[in-house]
Amino acid sequence: MMTLQKTVLLSSVLLSVCWGALQEPRNVSQYHEMMRQGHAKITQGESEPDFIHRFNGTTMLQKMLSLDSMYNQALLLKKEFITEFTSGIKMSAGCGVGLKLLLDGLKERSLWSIKMLDAIGKVPSGIYDGDFIWPGQYDECIAISQAFTDRITYNMSFLVRGKYFVAGLWNPVGYNTTDLRMGVCLPDACNAADVKQVLELAFLELYQYTNKTIKLSLKYVYHPETKYKSTPEFIVSSVICSIIGFLLLLGTLYDMFINQGVDSSEIGDVRINKQDSDAQSVNSDTTHLMSDGTRVSVLSFRNKVLHNSVLRKFLLTFSISTNGSKVLNTDALPPSAVQAVNGVRVLSMGWVILGHTYFFTLGSSKNVAAALNWTQRWTFQIILNGIYSVDSFFLLSGLLVSYLTLKELQRRDGKLNWLLFYFHRFWRLTPAMMLVILVYTAYFQYWGSGPFWPNTSPDYKNCKDYWWRNLLYIQNFFPISEECMGWGWYLANDMQFFVLSPFIIYPLYRKPLIGYIIALAVMIMQVVYRAIMSVQLDMTLNGAPNQEEFFDKMYQRPYARIAPYLIGVLTGYFMWKSERRVKMPKVVMVLGWIIALVCVSSVIFGTTEQYRGHKSSTGVTALYNSLSKTTWSLGVAWIIFACNIGYGGFINTFLSARLWSPLGRLTYCAYLVHPVIMFIYSMSQRYAIYYSDINIVFLFLGFWMATYGVAFFVSMAFEAPMIGLERLLLRRNKD
């Protein structure tokens, strides 16, 4: 009951700041009835005095507090205490005037002052389920606008508007700490410093008033607002996006109205038909009068562009029509394509979005304590162990790099331009990533509003100071608290693995035994490292008491995650070496599928008993944490391998279905933008999110569809043009 007592007194003191010396309480109608009839007042035109006359502000305060006991606590705050309290506040002159008008309005029961009081956050039900977010009514607060006319002193009119603040409080509860977030609505003349003084003095008085049994401290006060600022990143982003937007428009219009309506025979390389350049040829579309009156025949813009190979290809790289048709193409994959990859990729991305649906909304959850009970379900282990979806990405990346590189080495008799090998990868990933970072950093604050909305992007400071780490793909060697776009750790790992891949792939091509030894040695290194760290960090299965230390030393370090990539490299090698023509007895095939399913199932559902209170021993925990990545990857590797050698059955039919192809091409951009979409949703809410199965399902589906919708446009603007430019620069484009 101590927690409830603290929260009751807290709200009582805060509201008493604005309440002042009200009349003694009288028995009147219910608060919700006043709100209902308030709507009637607005719609039916009832005058404000008539409406206010039928209600008493004191009872309204009682109902606002939600609990009768809170009202009783408020009555204990005697007028002497209120006088002493308000006299100790040193606030700005404008805020003092605004608060005086608010107190006068409450005494007179003015509707605007009642709305301002109504908009303040109050203690809700469900505190013991973890509801420590009391936002109040953000939109009601900022909509308040009351005009006053001071004809005696200044002979002028002025407005009092509502201004919303969020107060972050630190409330000790036993051995745990719980953050409280409370909305405060005050006149717009007040600033964060004024609110901070009011709250700090309130906590001090409350500490004295309760005989030093209740101690609350203020962590922060901020005013969520959106202001357009000409910051360097805003200017740079605006310029770059304007240029890209212009090129997209120009390229698309050219493609649709000029290029697509021309027969391919009309387009040469750079040669121009003699008739087009003949000065005697006169055509209404190709002639104009010069200033000297001489008629000169010139090439039409259409023919110039059509016959200028470089310009034509450049414009087409920005065509949404052409690039979109390529991305959305669902034609059957050629026999040489690796089977099941798109299905695994898209399902893994869906798994990432599902896990992040819980993770990114947890901070604004209304019933986080109740939601923690879900961890005991065996089905919920799929969510808790969604971290293995990233290992599937590592596996796919290693497999494709290995398989395609080995085929290229075979085609070129063991020779490969390794500089181009690295450049292609860097160019394929970096422009899109850096442009997303730039837009996210520069524009995020303008994409929403509300009590939870930040004044800058969540990663603004880190991205402004440390964006170069993302450019160099080294951000995973720094603490998560310093990372720009924290989810970019995966991209850093993947690039680092790619840089190291030739040192395994080339030995596999020349001397397979050496390649096996290198790969096996690195995998053993990872197993040993993870086992040691599991003990040092006192880990549970896939977790640790210190989550930040766990993330830094275990989750994002390349030497703790490389085994899935290496298993992918070896799988790609076996597929290349066997030319995907492997015959095996039916018993072996069935046994392989059984082992694979046991591997993936044991990793996912092996944590169930831990969340039901049965803690594993240190040895068992270290064994699981050291081998789980490898075990999972071996199971997924078999599924892909079996699908490519003809033993996939209906699973291969499902994973290789055409519908996965467009989504598979958008996966990279989907990974880049999906947390931003979740930030926008969760931070623009007016109230805390209530966790329930059906709510999470619909949130996941909404995030999933919105992610791929946004990813399509990001791909058209940032990814596809860069790929086309690379081909143009390296003269690799083939019409």
PDB file of N, CA and C in Angstrom, residues 566-600:
ATOM      1  N   LEU A 566      29.621 -18.537 -40.839  1.00  0.00           N
ATOM      2  CA  LEU A 566      30.539 -19.577 -41.311  1.00  0.00           C
ATOM      3  C   LEU A 566      29.794 -20.837 -41.734  1.00  0.00           C
ATOM      4  N   ILE A 567      28.754 -21.168 -41.000  1.00  0.00           N
ATOM      5  CA  ILE A 567      27.929 -22.320 -41.400  1.00  0.00           C
ATOM      6  C   ILE A 567      27.278 -22.041 -42.746  1.00  0.00           C
ATOM      7  N   GLY A 568      26.865 -20.798 -42.969  1.00  0.00           N
ATOM      8  CA  GLY A 568      26.335 -20.429 -44.277  1.00  0.00           C
ATOM      9  C   GLY A 568      27.382 -20.543 -45.368  1.00  0.00           C
ATOM     10  N   VAL A 569      28.614 -20.119 -45.089  1.00  0.00           N
ATOM     11  CA  VAL A 569      29.699 -20.235 -46.066  1.00  0.00           C
ATOM     12  C   VAL A 569      29.933 -21.694 -46.434  1.00  0.00           C
ATOM     13  N   LEU A 570      29.964 -22.565 -45.440  1.00  0.00           N
ATOM     14  CA  LEU A 570      30.189 -23.996 -45.709  1.00  0.00           C
ATOM     15  C   LEU A 570      29.009 -24.606 -46.460  1.00  0.00           C
ATOM     16  N   THR A 571      27.795 -24.173 -46.123  1.00  0.00           N
ATOM     17  CA  THR A 571      26.619 -24.676 -46.846  1.00  0.00           C
ATOM     18  C   THR A 571      26.677 -24.262 -48.310  1.00  0.00           C
ATOM     19  N   GLY A 572      27.037 -23.006 -48.562  1.00  0.00           N
ATOM     20  CA  GLY A 572      27.191 -22.550 -49.943  1.00  0.00           C
ATOM     21  C   GLY A 572      28.270 -23.322 -50.677  1.00  0.00           C
ATOM     22  N   TYR A 573      29.348 -23.655 -49.978  1.00  0.00           N
ATOM     23  CA  TYR A 573      30.420 -24.443 -50.600  1.00  0.00           C
ATOM     24  C   TYR A 573      29.927 -25.839 -50.988  1.00  0.00           C
ATOM     25  N   PHE A 574      29.194 -26.492 -50.085  1.00  0.00           N
ATOM     26  CA  PHE A 574      28.679 -27.829 -50.396  1.00  0.00           C
ATOM     27  C   PHE A 574      27.704 -27.797 -51.563  1.00  0.00           C
ATOM     28  N   MET A 575      26.889 -26.755 -51.624  1.00  0.00           N
ATOM     29  CA  MET A 575      25.957 -26.624 -52.744  1.00  0.00           C
ATOM     30  C   MET A 575      26.710 -26.409 -54.055  1.00  0.00           C
ATOM     31  N   TRP A 576      27.766 -25.606 -54.012  1.00  0.00           N
ATOM     32  CA  TRP A 576      28.560 -25.378 -55.238  1.00  0.00           C
ATOM     33  C   TRP A 576      29.317 -26.640 -55.631  1.00  0.00           C
ATOM     34  N   LYS A 577      29.922 -27.283 -54.656  1.00  0.00           N
ATOM     35  CA  LYS A 577      30.739 -28.457 -54.949  1.00  0.00           C
ATOM     36  C   LYS A 577      29.900 -29.591 -55.509  1.00  0.00           C
ATOM     37  N   SER A 578      28.719 -29.793 -54.974  1.00  0.00           N
ATOM     38  CA  SER A 578      27.852 -30.890 -55.421  1.00  0.00           C
ATOM     39  C   SER A 578      27.001 -30.505 -56.610  1.00  0.00           C
ATOM     40  N   GLU A 579      27.066 -29.228 -57.007  1.00  0.00           N
ATOM     41  CA  GLU A 579      26.220 -28.701 -58.065  1.00  0.00           C
ATOM     42  C   GLU A 579      24.741 -28.963 -57.775  1.00  0.00           C
ATOM     43  N   ARG A 580      24.444 -29.042 -56.507  1.00  0.00           N
ATOM     44  CA  ARG A 580      23.077 -29.272 -56.007  1.00  0.00           C
ATOM     45  C   ARG A 580      22.460 -30.554 -56.575  1.00  0.00           C
ATOM     46  N   ARG A 581      23.303 -31.529 -56.795  1.00  0.00           N
ATOM     47  CA  ARG A 581      22.828 -32.846 -57.243  1.00  0.00           C
ATOM     48  C   ARG A 581      23.374 -33.895 -56.282  1.00  0.00           C
ATOM     49  N   VAL A 582      22.582 -34.132 -55.241  1.00  0.00           N
ATOM     50  CA  VAL A 582      22.983 -35.076 -54.198  1.00  0.00           C
ATOM     51  C   VAL A 582      21.902 -36.132 -54.063  1.00  0.00           C
ATOM     52  N   LYS A 583      22.312 -37.377 -54.078  1.00  0.00           N
ATOM     53  CA  LYS A 583      21.396 -38.488 -53.870  1.00  0.00           C
ATOM     54  C   LYS A 583      21.648 -39.080 -52.499  1.00  0.00           C
ATOM     55  N   MET A 584      20.594 -39.233 -51.745  1.00  0.00           N
ATOM     56  CA  MET A 584      20.734 -39.825 -50.411  1.00  0.00           C
ATOM     57  C   MET A 584      19.561 -40.762 -50.140  1.00  0.00           C
ATOM     58  N   PRO A 585      19.798 -41.809 -49.345  1.00  0.00           N
ATOM     59  CA  PRO A 585      18.707 -42.724 -48.996  1.00  0.00           C
ATOM     60  C   PRO A 585      17.584 -42.002 -48.264  1.00  0.00           C
ATOM     61  N   LYS A 586      16.407 -42.537 -48.399  1.00  0.00           N
ATOM     62  CA  LYS A 586      15.255 -41.908 -47.765  1.00  0.00           C
ATOM     63  C   LYS A 586      15.410 -41.832 -46.260  1.00  0.00           C
ATOM     64  N   VAL A 587      16.045 -42.851 -45.679  1.00  0.00           N
ATOM     65  CA  VAL A 587      16.239 -42.867 -44.231  1.00  0.00           C
ATOM     66  C   VAL A 587      17.121 -41.695 -43.803  1.00  0.00           C
ATOM     67  N   VAL A 588      18.180 -41.464 -44.560  1.00  0.00           N
ATOM     68  CA  VAL A 588      19.085 -40.358 -44.243  1.00  0.00           C
ATOM     69  C   VAL A 588      18.363 -39.027 -44.377  1.00  0.00           C
ATOM     70  N   MET A 589      17.543 -38.909 -45.433  1.00  0.00           N
ATOM     71  CA  MET A 589      16.801 -37.667 -45.638  1.00  0.00           C
ATOM     72  C   MET A 589      15.838 -37.410 -44.477  1.00  0.00           C
ATOM     73  N   VAL A 590      15.097 -38.433 -44.078  1.00  0.00           N
ATOM     74  CA  VAL A 590      14.147 -38.275 -42.966  1.00  0.00           C
ATOM     75  C   VAL A 590      14.888 -37.958 -41.674  1.00  0.00           C
ATOM     76  N   LEU A 591      15.994 -38.647 -41.454  1.00  0.00           N
ATOM     77  CA  LEU A 591      16.775 -38.403 -40.242  1.00  0.00           C
ATOM     78  C   LEU A 591      17.315 -36.971 -40.229  1.00  0.00           C
ATOM     79  N   GLY A 592      17.737 -36.472 -41.375  1.00  0.00           N
ATOM     80  CA  GLY A 592      18.228 -35.107 -41.458  1.00  0.00           C
ATOM     81  C   GLY A 592      17.164 -34.094 -41.091  1.00  0.00           C
ATOM     82  N   TRP A 593      15.942 -34.313 -41.589  1.00  0.00           N
ATOM     83  CA  TRP A 593      14.849 -33.401 -41.262  1.00  0.00           C
ATOM     84  C   TRP A 593      14.498 -33.468 -39.782  1.00  0.00           C
ATOM     85  N   ILE A 594      14.519 -34.659 -39.211  1.00  0.00           N
ATOM     86  CA  ILE A 594      14.200 -34.799 -37.787  1.00  0.00           C
ATOM     87  C   ILE A 594      15.227 -34.061 -36.935  1.00  0.00           C
ATOM     88  N   ILE A 595      16.497 -34.261 -37.267  1.00  0.00           N
ATOM     89  CA  ILE A 595      17.554 -33.600 -36.503  1.00  0.00           C
ATOM     90  C   ILE A 595      17.451 -32.083 -36.646  1.00  0.00           C
ATOM     91  N   ALA A 596      17.170 -31.599 -37.850  1.00  0.00           N
ATOM     92  CA  ALA A 596      17.058 -30.162 -38.072  1.00  0.00           C
ATOM     93  C   ALA A 596      15.922 -29.559 -37.255  1.00  0.00           C
ATOM     94  N   LEU A 597      14.776 -30.238 -37.258  1.00  0.00           N
ATOM     95  CA  LEU A 597      13.635 -29.726 -36.499  1.00  0.00           C
ATOM     96  C   LEU A 597      13.889 -29.777 -35.002  1.00  0.00           C
ATOM     97  N   VAL A 598      14.588 -30.809 -34.544  1.00  0.00           N
ATOM     98  CA  VAL A 598      14.945 -30.894 -33.130  1.00  0.00           C
ATOM     99  C   VAL A 598      15.895 -29.760 -32.757  1.00  0.00           C
ATOM    100  N   CYS A 599      16.833 -29.453 -33.643  1.00  0.00           N
ATOM    101  CA  CYS A 599      17.794 -28.375 -33.380  1.00  0.00           C
ATOM    102  C   CYS A 599      17.079 -27.038 -33.192  1.00  0.00           C
ATOM    103  N   VAL A 600      16.228 -26.660 -34.152  1.00  0.00           N
ATOM    104  CA  VAL A 600      15.577 -25.349 -34.071  1.00  0.00           C
ATOM    105  C   VAL A 600      14.559 -25.309 -32.936  1.00  0.00           C
TER     106      VAL A 600
END
